[in-house]
């Protein structure tokens, strides 16, 4: 009835609408979900579930006119009809479906029945199979046990056969010297034999084996003892013996003693080489090579095999002692060899040898970590380096003395020929000497520098980084050498001082200049060079450059002073002899300047040239415009008369003292043997001072006749003419010559001086 | 320390009056070729710090050396040069000072109007056969009867008889060798009963035994140059000091002559004179032609190398116990003082015979300087 009251909306989509309506009815929406809330609760909704026909009708009746009611009624009737037809269709469709379902069910029922039968059959078959299987296994049980037993017997028999064959096999092994095989075979059998030793047959085998093994062990020991075998064989031997339960300690001792004997043979070889051949035959590199290849590598081998063999059983103590004693002997040999290395020509060989020596010892430190051997080796290298520095120092010393001797000869040789040849070469001699020394020092530094080269293993040891550079090379070599130069220079002054010029004065001059050059530049240059080359880090206090320079300067000063003294004395001696040997009372009237004065001037000139080659001119006080022309008579006669004459008359001694005092007031005290400055003028001044003072003192010891005095006047004027140009202060020459003439006048029995003009004529004549 | 200088003639002969032990007295002989030479007797009045001078005439010639008798303070010897027939010869003679010289004149130096008295000649040490005399030496501590003269290369030992009016040669020795050998200086040793003599010629020092008149030692090349003077240590019999043209003063132990015991090099020119103090042999006086006089304290080689057992001026503030320790420390040799009052070469220095702390030095220009040992040092040595 419901559908009847629902007016159909449209016809073409009737079926679809019907489905949806059904769905709606059954509470299914499009998505298949039950939708209830969507339905209105309006009782007037003809399609709603809460439709109340009474309310609906009342409503219609109230609201609609008759026409409308009629229309509505016809619409509703139409809808009811369509709904009826729809329902009819649906019912029909459903009926068909029921029928086909029923057919299917019936067919299934038949199939299941058939399957049940087949299953029954299968279970019956399985039961039969189980029965059969049980039956079969029951029958085979006996045979299986038998087979197992038989196979057990078989293995046992094989073992037994091995045992029985063991003695024979061992024998054969023994014959073939296949000791390792024998030992392993015996080891395999040993336990069994031990276990069954109560049985006579096994006992027999065991005894046999024992005997054989004894023999084997004996042979092994024999072999071991022979020592002829190589280290490898030896270690194999030991391994086998160890397996044979030889006492490890004893073996260890034996092993070591054998190793020792072999290593000692190596050492003896080395020693023989050391003894037999004088150094020249084999160089040190070969020696060290041999040592490394034979002794050190064998030692390493011994250490390695010892550790392999015994390390579990034994402490390392024994090995350490062993290694240490042998290494000590080796080291002593090496040291002896190094000590024989005295030639300083090629340092690279020694350094390479030391490097190899040191490098090979590192292997020991790897093998035997706690060993003192490598550090001892380093010590040896350090000692060798120290020794080397000393040798270089003495070589430098010898070189220095040799080159001085050369210079001496060079100075002496040309003097015999011509005196002119000697002087020009002085500068060359100085430069060549200086260069020689510097080059030698440089080459020594280069040689020593090899010790610190990067590729040398020991160069990174702390000694070679620090002490070697600063204390060794800088202090021990360079500074010592410079000091030595200064010292030997000073010795020239002292030794020659007493016995008189055993050293040629030119050498003194040259050395003085050398020392001065050292002070000004060379020392700092050398030290800077050293510091740069060796990257010296001054951990320890080192000699400062200034101290060395001061020493060099002192030496230079001393040498120059001594030079002045020696040259002064040579001239003094001439003057003195000339004054002492002449009879001044009975001499004839002067016609010439005495030859000795010319000689003095000549010598002074040549000294001037000589000094001028090496030293700068120096400062002199301003000359008066006519220095050489200074009238000698002014003081030699007239002023001397004033000065000395009153002393002849006892009535006026006060005048003497007054005049003399005034004179002294204006002249400073002259130190005769006083230090000179480093320039030509000062040197010449010193020499002239010494000479003239001697002249003065000698004159005062003599008595002169009239012509004696005049001769002195002539001589002094001559000296005055030529000497003023050499000195820093010409007044000094004037003063001393003044004194000489004055003293001569005083010592004169008949003081009547010569006319100045005559003196000048004589002097200019030559 | 006072010093007095007085100007005389050029002079190089100086001696203390050896036999005089009360007054501080020096004798200076002048050197002048033209005028009459004089002997100046210099008296130093220590209390008043005054110098008195007396002059005696020595008309024989200029004096090169003078020496006072150790026994008779009025007797002295001089070496003087005499020119005869254009020949200069140095002779020696023994003189006696006139007894009244002291009353004679205490005149000022320039007061020469009243004639000075003349020395009385006792005898000549006749040397015509032996050549010029370098010096005359009295027998030290002797009775004034024996002198030695060194003439050229001869050593002549004289006996003075009849109150020194007669001199006879008792023995001689001659130095033989190449060239012209000539003694430059000599010293009679006060040790060994005065039987030894040391002489210098050229660079060598020789020792002589006066009993046999033979050489007992010879230090060849004692100095690099000429040896100018020598002196015996008064307290140590084998020690002597020498000086020379190499500007050095050397100390010798004559038993070990290869090396000097010590060497000083303080002067800057020839050293002409060296004198040990007569009682304190660490004090040494040297005079040089660099016009300086140097007083040295050679403690280390003296007879008292550790000083007196009670010593040191700063002892007063120290504890008694420290004294002995101090005494054992060898004292340092040192230069005590350098005297630069002279302006010409100093040829002679001499200690006073009467006062061991006083000495005189004489330079060529005639200046005589009397100095004292510094007071501090004196007390240091004495106390």
CSV table of C-alpha atoms in Angstrom, one decimal, chain A residues 3-411:
chain,number,residue,atom,x,y,z
A,3,UNK,CA,4.0,2.3,-2.8
A,4,UNK,CA,0.6,2.8,-4.0
A,5,UNK,CA,0.5,6.1,-2.1
A,6,UNK,CA,3.8,7.2,-3.5
A,7,UNK,CA,3.4,9.0,-6.7
A,8,UNK,CA,5.9,7.9,-9.3
A,9,UNK,CA,8.2,10.7,-10.4
A,10,UNK,CA,9.2,9.6,-13.8
A,11,UNK,CA,8.9,6.5,-16.0
A,12,UNK,CA,12.1,6.1,-18.0
A,13,UNK,CA,14.2,5.6,-14.9
A,14,UNK,CA,11.6,3.4,-13.3
A,15,UNK,CA,13.7,0.3,-12.7
A,16,UNK,CA,16.5,2.1,-11.2
A,17,UNK,CA,14.2,4.0,-9.1
A,18,UNK,CA,12.6,0.9,-7.9
A,19,UNK,CA,15.9,-0.6,-6.8
A,20,UNK,CA,16.7,2.5,-4.8
A,21,UNK,CA,13.3,2.5,-3.3
A,22,UNK,CA,13.8,-1.0,-2.2
A,23,UNK,CA,17.1,-0.2,-0.8
A,24,UNK,CA,15.5,2.6,1.0
A,25,UNK,CA,13.0,0.3,2.4
A,26,UNK,CA,15.5,-2.1,3.7
A,27,UNK,CA,17.4,0.7,5.1
A,28,UNK,CA,20.3,0.7,2.7
A,29,UNK,CA,21.4,3.8,1.1
A,30,UNK,CA,23.5,4.1,-2.0
A,31,UNK,CA,26.6,3.3,-0.2
A,32,UNK,CA,25.1,0.3,1.4
A,33,UNK,CA,24.8,1.9,4.8
A,34,UNK,CA,21.8,2.0,7.0
A,35,UNK,CA,20.5,5.5,7.0
A,36,UNK,CA,17.9,6.3,9.4
A,37,UNK,CA,18.3,9.8,10.4
A,38,UNK,CA,17.8,11.0,6.9
A,39,UNK,CA,14.2,9.9,7.0
A,40,UNK,CA,11.9,12.6,8.1
A,41,UNK,CA,9.8,12.1,11.1
A,42,UNK,CA,7.0,13.9,9.3
A,43,UNK,CA,3.9,11.7,9.4
A,44,UNK,CA,2.7,13.4,6.3
A,45,UNK,CA,5.7,12.1,4.3
A,46,UNK,CA,4.2,9.3,2.3
A,47,UNK,CA,7.5,7.7,1.8
A,48,UNK,CA,8.7,8.1,5.4
A,49,UNK,CA,8.5,5.3,7.9
A,50,UNK,CA,6.4,7.3,10.3
A,51,UNK,CA,3.7,7.9,7.8
A,52,UNK,CA,0.3,8.2,9.4
A,53,UNK,CA,-2.4,7.8,6.8
A,54,UNK,CA,-5.0,9.4,9.1
A,55,UNK,CA,-2.9,12.5,9.6
A,56,UNK,CA,-2.1,12.6,6.0
A,57,UNK,CA,-5.7,12.4,4.9
A,58,UNK,CA,-6.8,14.9,7.5
A,59,UNK,CA,-4.1,17.2,6.3
A,60,UNK,CA,-5.1,16.8,2.7
A,61,UNK,CA,-8.7,17.3,3.5
A,62,UNK,CA,-8.0,20.4,5.4
A,63,UNK,CA,-5.6,21.9,2.9
A,64,UNK,CA,-6.8,20.9,-0.5
A,65,UNK,CA,-9.8,21.8,-2.6
A,66,UNK,CA,-11.8,19.2,-4.1
A,67,UNK,CA,-10.1,19.4,-7.4
A,68,UNK,CA,-6.9,19.1,-5.9
A,69,UNK,CA,-8.1,16.2,-3.9
A,70,UNK,CA,-9.3,14.6,-7.1
A,71,UNK,CA,-6.0,15.1,-8.8
A,72,UNK,CA,-4.2,13.8,-5.9
A,73,UNK,CA,-6.4,10.8,-5.8
A,74,UNK,CA,-5.8,10.0,-9.4
A,75,UNK,CA,-2.1,10.5,-8.9
A,76,UNK,CA,-2.1,8.3,-6.0
A,77,UNK,CA,-4.0,5.6,-7.8
A,78,UNK,CA,-1.5,5.8,-10.6
A,79,UNK,CA,1.4,5.4,-8.3
A,80,UNK,CA,-0.2,2.4,-6.6
A,81,UNK,CA,-0.6,0.7,-9.9
A,82,UNK,CA,3.0,1.2,-10.9
A,83,UNK,CA,4.1,0.0,-7.6
A,84,UNK,CA,2.0,-3.1,-7.9
A,85,UNK,CA,3.6,-3.9,-11.2
A,86,UNK,CA,7.0,-3.4,-9.9
A,87,UNK,CA,6.4,-5.7,-7.1
A,88,UNK,CA,5.2,-8.3,-9.4
A,89,UNK,CA,8.4,-8.2,-11.4
A,90,UNK,CA,10.5,-8.4,-8.3
A,91,UNK,CA,8.8,-11.4,-7.0
A,92,UNK,CA,9.2,-13.2,-10.2
A,93,UNK,CA,12.9,-12.5,-10.4
A,94,UNK,CA,13.4,-13.7,-6.8
A,95,UNK,CA,11.6,-16.9,-7.5
A,96,UNK,CA,13.9,-17.8,-10.3
A,97,UNK,CA,16.9,-17.3,-8.2
A,98,UNK,CA,15.6,-19.6,-5.5
A,99,UNK,CA,15.2,-22.3,-7.9
A,100,UNK,CA,18.7,-22.2,-9.2
A,101,UNK,CA,20.1,-22.2,-5.7
A,102,UNK,CA,18.2,-25.2,-4.8
A,103,UNK,CA,19.6,-27.0,-7.8
A,104,UNK,CA,23.2,-26.2,-6.8
A,105,UNK,CA,22.7,-27.4,-3.3
A,106,UNK,CA,21.4,-30.7,-4.5
A,107,UNK,CA,24.4,-31.2,-6.8
A,108,UNK,CA,26.9,-30.5,-4.0
A,109,UNK,CA,25.3,-33.1,-1.8
A,110,UNK,CA,26.0,-35.8,-4.3
A,111,UNK,CA,29.7,-34.9,-4.7
A,112,UNK,CA,30.5,-35.0,-1.0
A,113,UNK,CA,29.3,-38.4,-0.7
A,114,UNK,CA,31.8,-39.7,-3.3
A,115,UNK,CA,34.7,-38.0,-1.6
A,116,UNK,CA,34.0,-39.6,1.7
A,117,UNK,CA,34.4,-43.0,0.2
A,118,UNK,CA,37.9,-42.2,-1.3
A,119,UNK,CA,39.1,-40.9,2.1
A,120,UNK,CA,38.2,-44.2,3.7
A,121,UNK,CA,40.2,-46.0,1.2
A,122,UNK,CA,43.3,-43.9,1.8
A,123,UNK,CA,43.4,-44.4,5.5
A,124,UNK,CA,43.2,-48.2,5.0
A,125,UNK,CA,46.3,-48.1,2.7
A,126,UNK,CA,48.3,-46.1,5.2
A,127,UNK,CA,47.7,-48.6,7.9
A,128,UNK,CA,49.1,-51.3,5.7
A,129,UNK,CA,52.3,-49.3,4.9
A,130,UNK,CA,53.0,-48.7,8.6
A,131,UNK,CA,52.7,-52.3,9.3
A,132,UNK,CA,55.1,-53.2,6.6
A,133,UNK,CA,57.7,-50.7,7.7
A,134,UNK,CA,57.8,-51.9,11.2
A,135,UNK,CA,58.3,-55.3,9.9
A,136,UNK,CA,61.3,-54.5,7.8
A,137,UNK,CA,63.1,-52.5,10.5
A,138,UNK,CA,62.6,-55.4,12.8
A,139,UNK,CA,64.4,-57.7,10.5
A,140,UNK,CA,67.4,-55.4,9.8
A,141,UNK,CA,68.3,-54.6,13.4
A,142,UNK,CA,70.9,-57.3,14.0
A,143,UNK,CA,72.9,-56.7,10.9
A,144,UNK,CA,73.4,-53.0,11.6
A,145,UNK,CA,74.9,-53.5,15.0
A,146,UNK,CA,77.3,-55.9,13.6
A,147,UNK,CA,78.5,-53.5,10.9
A,148,UNK,CA,79.1,-50.7,13.5
A,149,UNK,CA,81.2,-53.1,15.6
A,150,UNK,CA,83.2,-54.2,12.6
A,151,UNK,CA,84.0,-50.6,11.6
A,152,UNK,CA,85.2,-49.9,15.2
A,153,UNK,CA,87.4,-52.9,15.0
A,154,UNK,CA,88.8,-51.7,11.8
A,155,UNK,CA,90.0,-48.4,13.1
A,156,UNK,CA,91.4,-50.0,16.2
A,157,UNK,CA,93.3,-52.3,14.0
A,158,UNK,CA,94.7,-49.5,11.9
A,159,UNK,CA,95.8,-47.8,15.0
A,160,UNK,CA,97.4,-50.9,16.3
A,161,UNK,CA,99.1,-51.4,13.0
A,162,UNK,CA,100.5,-47.8,13.3
A,163,UNK,CA,101.7,-48.6,16.7
A,164,UNK,CA,103.3,-51.8,15.5
A,165,UNK,CA,104.9,-50.1,12.5
A,166,UNK,CA,106.0,-47.2,14.6
A,167,UNK,CA,109.5,-48.4,15.5
A,168,UNK,CA,110.2,-49.3,11.9
A,169,UNK,CA,108.9,-46.0,10.7
A,170,UNK,CA,110.8,-44.1,13.3
A,171,UNK,CA,113.9,-46.0,12.2
A,172,UNK,CA,113.3,-45.1,8.7
A,173,UNK,CA,112.8,-41.5,9.6
A,174,UNK,CA,116.0,-41.6,11.5
A,175,UNK,CA,117.8,-43.0,8.5
A,176,UNK,CA,116.3,-40.3,6.3
A,177,UNK,CA,117.0,-37.7,9.0
A,178,UNK,CA,113.4,-36.7,8.8
A,179,UNK,CA,113.4,-35.8,12.4
A,180,UNK,CA,110.4,-33.7,12.4
A,181,UNK,CA,108.2,-36.5,11.0
A,182,UNK,CA,109.6,-38.9,13.5
A,183,UNK,CA,108.9,-36.6,16.4
A,184,UNK,CA,105.4,-35.9,15.3
A,185,UNK,CA,104.7,-39.6,14.8
A,186,UNK,CA,106.1,-40.5,18.1
A,187,UNK,CA,104.1,-37.8,19.8
A,188,UNK,CA,100.9,-39.2,18.3
A,189,UNK,CA,101.6,-42.6,19.7
A,190,UNK,CA,103.1,-41.6,22.9
A,191,UNK,CA,99.9,-41.3,25.0
A,192,UNK,CA,98.5,-44.6,23.8
A,193,UNK,CA,101.7,-46.4,24.6
A,194,UNK,CA,101.8,-44.8,27.9
A,195,UNK,CA,98.3,-45.8,28.6
A,196,UNK,CA,98.7,-49.4,27.6
A,197,UNK,CA,102.2,-49.9,28.8
A,198,UNK,CA,101.1,-52.5,31.3
A,199,UNK,CA,100.5,-54.9,28.3
A,200,UNK,CA,103.6,-56.7,27.4
A,201,UNK,CA,103.3,-56.2,23.6
A,202,UNK,CA,102.7,-52.5,23.9
A,203,UNK,CA,105.4,-52.3,26.4
A,204,UNK,CA,107.7,-53.8,23.8
A,205,UNK,CA,106.7,-51.2,21.3
A,206,UNK,CA,107.0,-48.5,23.8
A,207,UNK,CA,110.5,-49.6,24.7
A,208,UNK,CA,111.5,-49.9,21.1
A,209,UNK,CA,110.2,-46.5,20.4
A,210,UNK,CA,111.9,-45.2,23.5
A,211,UNK,CA,115.2,-46.5,22.3
A,212,UNK,CA,114.7,-45.1,18.9
A,213,UNK,CA,113.6,-41.8,20.2
A,214,UNK,CA,116.6,-41.7,22.6
A,215,UNK,CA,118.7,-42.3,19.6
A,216,UNK,CA,117.0,-39.6,17.8
A,217,UNK,CA,117.3,-37.2,20.6
A,218,UNK,CA,120.9,-38.2,20.8
A,219,UNK,CA,121.4,-37.5,17.2
A,220,UNK,CA,119.6,-34.2,17.5
A,221,UNK,CA,121.7,-33.3,20.4
A,222,UNK,CA,124.7,-34.3,18.4
A,223,UNK,CA,123.7,-32.1,15.6
A,224,UNK,CA,122.9,-29.4,18.0
A,225,UNK,CA,126.3,-29.7,19.5
A,226,UNK,CA,128.1,-29.7,16.2
A,227,UNK,CA,127.4,-26.1,15.8
A,228,UNK,CA,128.1,-26.4,12.1
A,229,UNK,CA,124.5,-26.2,11.3
A,230,UNK,CA,122.9,-23.0,10.5
A,231,UNK,CA,120.9,-21.0,13.0
A,232,UNK,CA,117.7,-22.1,11.3
A,233,UNK,CA,118.6,-25.8,11.6
A,234,UNK,CA,119.6,-25.1,15.1
A,235,UNK,CA,116.3,-23.6,16.1
A,236,UNK,CA,114.5,-26.5,14.3
A,237,UNK,CA,116.6,-28.9,16.4
A,238,UNK,CA,115.7,-27.1,19.5
A,239,UNK,CA,112.1,-27.1,18.7
A,240,UNK,CA,112.1,-30.9,18.2
A,241,UNK,CA,114.1,-31.5,21.3
A,242,UNK,CA,111.6,-29.3,23.2
A,243,UNK,CA,108.9,-31.5,21.8
A,244,UNK,CA,110.8,-34.5,23.1
A,245,UNK,CA,110.5,-33.0,26.6
A,246,UNK,CA,114.1,-32.1,26.9
A,247,UNK,CA,114.5,-29.8,29.9
A,248,UNK,CA,113.9,-26.3,28.5
A,249,UNK,CA,116.3,-24.5,30.7
A,250,UNK,CA,119.2,-26.8,29.8
A,251,UNK,CA,118.3,-26.5,26.2
A,252,UNK,CA,118.1,-22.8,26.5
A,253,UNK,CA,121.5,-22.6,28.0
A,254,UNK,CA,122.9,-24.9,25.3
A,255,UNK,CA,121.2,-22.9,22.7
A,256,UNK,CA,122.6,-19.7,23.9
A,257,UNK,CA,126.0,-21.2,24.3
A,258,UNK,CA,125.9,-22.5,20.8
A,259,UNK,CA,124.7,-19.2,19.5
A,260,UNK,CA,127.4,-17.5,21.5
A,261,UNK,CA,130.1,-19.7,20.0
A,262,UNK,CA,129.0,-18.9,16.6
A,263,UNK,CA,128.6,-15.2,17.2
A,264,UNK,CA,132.0,-15.2,18.8
A,265,UNK,CA,133.4,-16.7,15.7
A,266,UNK,CA,131.9,-13.7,13.9
A,267,UNK,CA,133.5,-11.4,16.4
A,268,UNK,CA,136.8,-13.1,16.1
A,269,UNK,CA,136.6,-12.6,12.4
A,270,UNK,CA,136.1,-9.0,13.0
A,271,UNK,CA,138.9,-8.8,15.5
A,272,UNK,CA,141.2,-10.6,13.2
A,273,UNK,CA,140.4,-8.1,10.5
A,274,UNK,CA,141.1,-5.4,13.0
A,275,UNK,CA,144.4,-6.9,14.0
A,276,UNK,CA,145.7,-8.1,10.7
A,277,UNK,CA,145.1,-5.3,8.4
A,278,UNK,CA,146.3,-1.9,9.2
A,279,UNK,CA,143.5,0.5,8.7
A,280,UNK,CA,144.2,1.1,5.1
A,281,UNK,CA,143.2,-2.3,3.8
A,282,UNK,CA,139.5,-2.1,4.6
A,283,UNK,CA,137.7,1.1,5.2
A,284,UNK,CA,135.5,1.5,8.1
A,285,UNK,CA,132.3,1.1,6.1
A,286,UNK,CA,133.4,-2.3,5.0
A,287,UNK,CA,134.2,-3.2,8.5
A,288,UNK,CA,130.9,-2.1,9.8
A,289,UNK,CA,129.1,-3.7,7.0
A,290,UNK,CA,130.8,-7.0,7.8
A,291,UNK,CA,129.9,-6.5,11.4
A,292,UNK,CA,126.3,-5.8,10.6
A,293,UNK,CA,125.9,-8.6,8.1
A,294,UNK,CA,127.5,-11.2,10.2
A,295,UNK,CA,127.3,-10.4,13.8
A,296,UNK,CA,124.2,-8.2,14.1
A,297,UNK,CA,122.1,-10.2,11.7
A,298,UNK,CA,123.0,-13.4,13.4
A,299,UNK,CA,122.3,-11.9,16.7
A,300,UNK,CA,118.9,-10.8,15.5
A,301,UNK,CA,118.3,-14.3,14.2
A,302,UNK,CA,119.2,-15.8,17.5
A,303,UNK,CA,117.0,-13.3,19.4
A,304,UNK,CA,114.1,-14.1,17.1
A,305,UNK,CA,114.4,-17.9,17.3
A,306,UNK,CA,115.0,-17.7,21.1
A,307,UNK,CA,111.9,-15.8,21.5
A,308,UNK,CA,110.0,-18.1,19.3
A,309,UNK,CA,111.3,-21.2,21.2
A,310,UNK,CA,111.7,-20.3,24.7
A,311,UNK,CA,109.7,-17.2,25.3
A,312,UNK,CA,106.9,-19.0,27.0
A,313,UNK,CA,109.1,-21.0,29.3
A,314,UNK,CA,111.9,-18.7,30.1
A,315,UNK,CA,112.2,-15.2,31.2
A,316,UNK,CA,113.9,-12.8,28.9
A,317,UNK,CA,116.6,-12.1,31.5
A,318,UNK,CA,118.9,-14.7,30.2
A,319,UNK,CA,118.6,-13.4,26.7
A,320,UNK,CA,119.3,-9.9,27.8
A,321,UNK,CA,122.4,-10.9,29.6
A,322,UNK,CA,123.5,-12.9,26.6
A,323,UNK,CA,122.8,-10.1,24.1
A,324,UNK,CA,124.4,-7.5,26.4
A,325,UNK,CA,127.7,-9.4,26.8
A,326,UNK,CA,128.1,-10.1,23.2
A,327,UNK,CA,127.0,-6.6,22.1
A,328,UNK,CA,129.5,-5.2,24.6
A,329,UNK,CA,132.3,-7.1,22.9
A,330,UNK,CA,131.0,-6.1,19.5
A,331,UNK,CA,130.9,-2.5,20.6
A,332,UNK,CA,134.4,-2.6,21.9
A,333,UNK,CA,135.6,-3.9,18.6
A,334,UNK,CA,133.7,-1.2,16.8
A,335,UNK,CA,135.0,1.4,19.0
A,336,UNK,CA,138.5,0.2,18.5
A,337,UNK,CA,137.9,0.4,14.8
A,338,UNK,CA,136.5,3.9,15.1
A,339,UNK,CA,139.4,5.0,17.0
A,340,UNK,CA,141.7,3.9,14.3
A,341,UNK,CA,139.8,6.2,12.0
A,342,UNK,CA,142.1,9.1,12.3
A,343,UNK,CA,142.3,10.5,8.8
A,344,UNK,CA,140.1,13.5,8.6
A,345,UNK,CA,139.9,13.6,4.9
A,346,UNK,CA,136.6,12.0,4.2
A,347,UNK,CA,134.1,12.2,6.9
A,348,UNK,CA,131.2,10.9,4.9
A,349,UNK,CA,132.5,7.3,5.1
A,350,UNK,CA,132.6,7.4,8.8
A,351,UNK,CA,129.2,8.9,9.1
A,352,UNK,CA,127.8,6.4,6.7
A,353,UNK,CA,129.4,3.6,8.6
A,354,UNK,CA,128.1,5.0,11.9
A,355,UNK,CA,124.7,5.4,10.4
A,356,UNK,CA,124.6,1.8,9.2
A,357,UNK,CA,125.9,0.7,12.6
A,358,UNK,CA,123.2,2.6,14.3
A,359,UNK,CA,120.4,1.6,11.9
A,360,UNK,CA,121.1,-2.0,12.2
A,361,UNK,CA,121.0,-1.9,16.0
A,362,UNK,CA,117.5,-0.5,15.7
A,363,UNK,CA,116.4,-4.0,14.6
A,364,UNK,CA,117.5,-5.3,18.0
A,365,UNK,CA,115.5,-2.7,19.8
A,366,UNK,CA,112.5,-3.9,17.8
A,367,UNK,CA,113.1,-7.5,18.6
A,368,UNK,CA,114.1,-7.0,22.2
A,369,UNK,CA,112.3,-3.9,23.4
A,370,UNK,CA,113.9,-3.5,26.8
A,371,UNK,CA,117.4,-3.9,25.6
A,372,UNK,CA,120.1,-1.4,26.4
A,373,UNK,CA,122.0,-2.2,23.3
A,374,UNK,CA,120.6,0.4,20.9
A,375,UNK,CA,121.2,3.2,23.4
A,376,UNK,CA,124.7,1.9,24.0
A,377,UNK,CA,125.1,2.0,20.3
A,378,UNK,CA,123.9,5.6,20.2
A,379,UNK,CA,126.4,6.3,22.9
A,380,UNK,CA,129.2,5.0,20.7
A,381,UNK,CA,128.0,7.1,17.9
A,382,UNK,CA,128.0,10.1,20.2
A,383,UNK,CA,131.5,9.3,21.4
A,384,UNK,CA,132.7,8.9,17.9
A,385,UNK,CA,131.2,12.2,17.0
A,386,UNK,CA,132.9,13.9,19.9
A,387,UNK,CA,136.2,12.2,19.1
A,388,UNK,CA,135.7,13.4,15.5
A,389,UNK,CA,135.3,16.9,16.6
A,390,UNK,CA,138.5,16.7,18.6
A,391,UNK,CA,140.3,15.3,15.6
A,392,UNK,CA,139.1,18.0,13.4
A,393,UNK,CA,140.2,20.6,15.9
A,394,UNK,CA,143.7,19.2,16.0
A,395,UNK,CA,143.7,18.9,12.3
A,396,UNK,CA,142.7,22.5,12.0
A,397,UNK,CA,145.5,23.3,14.5
A,398,UNK,CA,148.0,21.4,12.4
A,399,UNK,CA,146.7,23.1,9.3
A,400,UNK,CA,147.0,26.5,10.9
A,401,UNK,CA,150.6,25.9,12.0
A,402,UNK,CA,151.5,24.4,8.7
A,403,UNK,CA,150.1,27.4,6.8
A,404,UNK,CA,152.0,29.7,9.2
A,405,UNK,CA,155.1,27.8,8.4
A,406,UNK,CA,154.4,28.3,4.7
A,407,UNK,CA,153.9,32.0,5.3
A,408,UNK,CA,157.2,32.1,7.2
A,409,UNK,CA,159.0,30.4,4.3
A,410,UNK,CA,157.3,32.7,1.9
A,411,UNK,CA,158.4,35.6,4.0
